[in-house]
mmCIF file of C-alpha atoms in Angstrom:
data_model
loop_
_atom_site.group_PDB
_atom_site.id
_atom_site.type_symbol
_atom_site.label_atom_id
_atom_site.label_comp_id
_atom_site.label_asym_id
_atom_site.label_seq_id
_atom_site.Cartn_x
_atom_site.Cartn_y
_atom_site.Cartn_z
ATOM 1 C CA MET A 1 83.956 128.870 -70.500
ATOM 2 C CA ASP A 2 80.189 128.862 -69.915
ATOM 3 C CA GLN A 3 79.907 125.489 -71.645
ATOM 4 C CA TYR A 4 82.629 124.066 -69.381
ATOM 5 C CA LEU A 5 80.889 125.314 -66.247
ATOM 6 C CA ALA A 6 77.509 124.070 -67.503
ATOM 7 C CA VAL A 7 78.942 120.556 -67.857
ATOM 8 C CA LEU A 8 80.432 120.739 -64.362
ATOM 9 C CA ASN A 9 77.052 121.849 -62.984
ATOM 10 C CA LYS A 10 75.461 118.779 -64.608
ATOM 11 C CA TYR A 11 78.322 116.560 -63.444
ATOM 12 C CA ALA A 12 76.161 113.482 -62.815
ATOM 13 C CA VAL A 13 73.337 114.052 -65.306
ATOM 14 C CA PHE A 14 73.340 111.123 -67.707
ATOM 15 C CA SER A 15 69.934 111.857 -69.228
ATOM 16 C CA GLY A 16 69.165 114.349 -71.953
ATOM 17 C CA ARG A 17 71.350 115.518 -74.785
ATOM 18 C CA ALA A 18 74.541 117.550 -75.263
ATOM 19 C CA GLY A 19 75.283 119.316 -78.520
ATOM 20 C CA ARG A 20 78.610 119.324 -80.310
ATOM 21 C CA ARG A 21 79.450 122.805 -79.053
ATOM 22 C CA GLU A 22 78.882 121.870 -75.399
ATOM 23 C CA TYR A 23 80.934 118.695 -75.738
ATOM 24 C CA TRP A 24 83.883 120.147 -77.662
ATOM 25 C CA MET A 25 84.097 123.338 -75.574
ATOM 26 C CA PHE A 26 84.196 121.189 -72.446
ATOM 27 C CA LEU A 27 86.924 119.080 -74.021
ATOM 28 C CA LEU A 28 88.926 122.169 -75.035
ATOM 29 C CA PHE A 29 88.842 123.724 -71.560
ATOM 30 C CA ASN A 30 89.503 120.331 -70.011
ATOM 31 C CA LEU A 31 92.644 120.039 -72.151
ATOM 32 C CA ILE A 32 93.779 123.552 -71.204
ATOM 33 C CA PHE A 33 93.266 122.912 -67.481
ATOM 34 C CA SER A 34 94.963 119.506 -67.735
ATOM 35 C CA ILE A 35 98.021 121.104 -69.315
ATOM 36 C CA ALA A 36 98.017 123.787 -66.609
ATOM 37 C CA ALA A 37 97.777 121.130 -63.874
ATOM 38 C CA ARG A 38 100.636 119.208 -65.461
ATOM 39 C CA PHE A 39 102.705 122.400 -65.622
ATOM 40 C CA VAL A 40 102.070 123.076 -61.919
ATOM 41 C CA ASP A 41 103.105 119.516 -61.115
ATOM 42 C CA MET A 42 106.285 119.751 -63.174
ATOM 43 C CA THR A 43 107.376 123.113 -61.771
ATOM 44 C CA SER A 44 106.611 122.203 -58.161
ATOM 45 C CA GLY A 45 108.875 119.172 -58.295
ATOM 46 C CA SER A 46 106.223 116.880 -56.851
ATOM 47 C CA GLU A 47 106.686 113.138 -57.129
ATOM 48 C CA ALA A 48 104.435 110.785 -59.078
ATOM 49 C CA ILE A 49 101.987 109.105 -56.727
ATOM 50 C CA LEU A 50 99.703 106.956 -58.897
ATOM 51 C CA MET A 51 100.367 105.532 -62.372
ATOM 52 C CA GLY A 52 102.890 108.279 -63.062
ATOM 53 C CA MET A 53 100.429 111.059 -62.211
ATOM 54 C CA ARG A 54 101.426 113.824 -59.900
ATOM 55 C CA PRO A 55 99.135 115.290 -57.206
ATOM 56 C CA VAL A 56 97.564 118.262 -59.032
ATOM 57 C CA SER A 57 97.046 116.329 -62.270
ATOM 58 C CA LEU A 58 95.589 113.400 -60.363
ATOM 59 C CA ALA A 59 93.212 115.611 -58.367
ATOM 60 C CA TYR A 60 92.036 117.402 -61.502
ATOM 61 C CA GLY A 61 91.630 114.127 -63.399
ATOM 62 C CA LEU A 62 89.534 112.640 -60.613
ATOM 63 C CA ALA A 63 87.448 115.823 -60.360
ATOM 64 C CA VAL A 64 86.486 115.814 -64.050
ATOM 65 C CA ALA A 65 86.177 112.050 -64.609
ATOM 66 C CA LEU A 66 82.451 111.840 -63.835
ATOM 67 C CA PRO A 67 81.491 115.063 -65.690
ATOM 68 C CA SER A 68 83.492 113.850 -68.710
ATOM 69 C CA LEU A 69 81.645 110.549 -68.731
ATOM 70 C CA ALA A 70 78.277 112.277 -68.291
ATOM 71 C CA VAL A 71 78.790 114.755 -71.144
ATOM 72 C CA GLY A 72 80.007 111.910 -73.365
ATOM 73 C CA VAL A 73 76.846 109.925 -72.662
ATOM 74 C CA ARG A 74 74.671 112.979 -73.336
ATOM 75 C CA ARG A 75 76.579 113.607 -76.586
ATOM 76 C CA LEU A 76 75.856 110.034 -77.684
ATOM 77 C CA HIS A 77 72.195 110.606 -76.822
ATOM 78 C CA ASP A 78 72.214 113.643 -79.119
ATOM 79 C CA ILE A 79 73.089 111.461 -82.113
ATOM 80 C CA GLY A 80 70.583 108.785 -81.109
ATOM 81 C CA TYR A 81 72.900 106.234 -79.470
ATOM 82 C CA ALA A 82 72.656 104.767 -75.977
ATOM 83 C CA GLY A 83 75.251 105.801 -73.417
ATOM 84 C CA TRP A 84 76.515 102.220 -73.286
ATOM 85 C CA TRP A 85 78.495 103.003 -76.443
ATOM 86 C CA MET A 86 80.967 104.768 -74.108
ATOM 87 C CA LEU A 87 82.238 101.266 -73.348
ATOM 88 C CA LEU A 88 84.020 101.471 -76.706
ATOM 89 C CA LEU A 89 86.717 103.302 -74.743
ATOM 90 C CA ILE A 90 87.949 99.953 -73.435
ATOM 91 C CA VAL A 91 88.586 98.642 -76.960
ATOM 92 C CA PRO A 92 92.218 99.500 -77.752
ATOM 93 C CA PHE A 93 92.747 102.111 -80.486
ATOM 94 C CA LEU A 94 89.600 101.439 -82.552
ATOM 95 C CA GLY A 95 87.152 102.188 -79.733
ATOM 96 C CA PRO A 96 88.331 105.745 -79.032
ATOM 97 C CA VAL A 97 88.628 106.442 -82.770
ATOM 98 C CA ALA A 98 85.044 105.246 -83.320
ATOM 99 C CA LEU A 99 83.819 107.460 -80.470
ATOM 100 C CA LEU A 100 85.737 110.428 -81.882
ATOM 101 C CA VAL A 101 83.924 109.991 -85.186
ATOM 102 C CA MET A 102 80.583 109.607 -83.400
ATOM 103 C CA PHE A 103 81.161 112.756 -81.332
ATOM 104 C CA CYS A 104 81.777 114.720 -84.550
ATOM 105 C CA LEU A 105 78.412 113.761 -86.055
ATOM 106 C CA ALA A 106 75.591 116.283 -86.091
ATOM 107 C CA GLY A 107 72.868 115.644 -83.550
ATOM 108 C CA ASP A 108 69.402 114.458 -84.450
ATOM 109 C CA PRO A 109 67.254 117.428 -85.480
ATOM 110 C CA GLY A 110 64.347 118.044 -83.164
ATOM 111 C CA GLU A 111 63.375 115.645 -80.429
ATOM 112 C CA ASN A 112 64.626 112.069 -80.242
ATOM 113 C CA LYS A 113 64.019 109.314 -77.675
ATOM 114 C CA TYR A 114 66.528 110.946 -75.290
ATOM 115 C CA GLY A 115 64.799 114.312 -75.204
ATOM 116 C CA PRO A 116 64.553 117.626 -77.029
ATOM 117 C CA ALA A 117 67.432 119.018 -79.046
ATOM 118 C CA PRO A 118 69.996 120.869 -76.934
ATOM 119 C CA ALA A 119 69.550 124.643 -76.846
ATOM 120 C CA ALA A 120 72.946 125.217 -78.494
ATOM 121 C CA SER A 121 71.751 123.521 -81.666
ATOM 122 C CA ALA A 122 68.466 125.440 -81.805
ATOM 123 C CA PRO A 123 69.913 128.287 -83.963
ATOM 124 C CA GLU A 124 71.306 125.689 -86.370
ATOM 125 C CA MET A 125 67.858 124.110 -86.628
ATOM 126 C CA LYS A 126 66.216 127.503 -87.266
ATOM 127 C CA ALA A 127 68.755 128.226 -90.012
ATOM 128 C CA ALA A 128 68.027 124.851 -91.619
ATOM 129 C CA GLU A 129 64.285 125.481 -91.438
ATOM 130 C CA ALA A 130 64.718 128.968 -92.925
ATOM 131 C CA SER A 131 66.643 127.570 -95.897
ATOM 132 C CA GLN A 132 63.766 125.226 -96.790
ATOM 133 C CA PRO A 133 61.317 126.677 -99.309
ATOM 134 C CA GLU A 134 57.842 127.371 -98.013
ATOM 135 C CA PRO A 135 54.937 125.512 -99.587
ATOM 136 C CA PRO A 136 52.832 127.631 -101.940
ATOM 137 C CA GLN A 137 49.927 129.465 -100.320
ATOM 138 C CA GLN A 138 46.462 128.594 -101.544
ATOM 139 C CA SER A 139 44.117 131.503 -102.117
#
């Protein structure tokens, strides 16, 4: 839940990087809340008002649209791609599939041109560094 709230707090931050954990936890909670909003709409008997969406679902969708775009851009930055790659969403079928694959990739270790590695991936980096053998000491 902390990851979800962190993304909402950075709702319009398109710079920097977002790790896989931050992105996927946001997506998970977003899915849960979307289902809950849909359930509220269905049980309240409200009518569809825009493109088949009912009031609660529409309000929630509008509320998380910008944070979703921002965390997607930051996730792309984490793997070394520009945020403009989010435009793949407008390519039917193949665009979203390509982005799904990109979002699953591990982020660049250390700093890249978009900033330092996200804090969530720091333990993973320390584990990778610990598994590397140390160079022999010279006496």
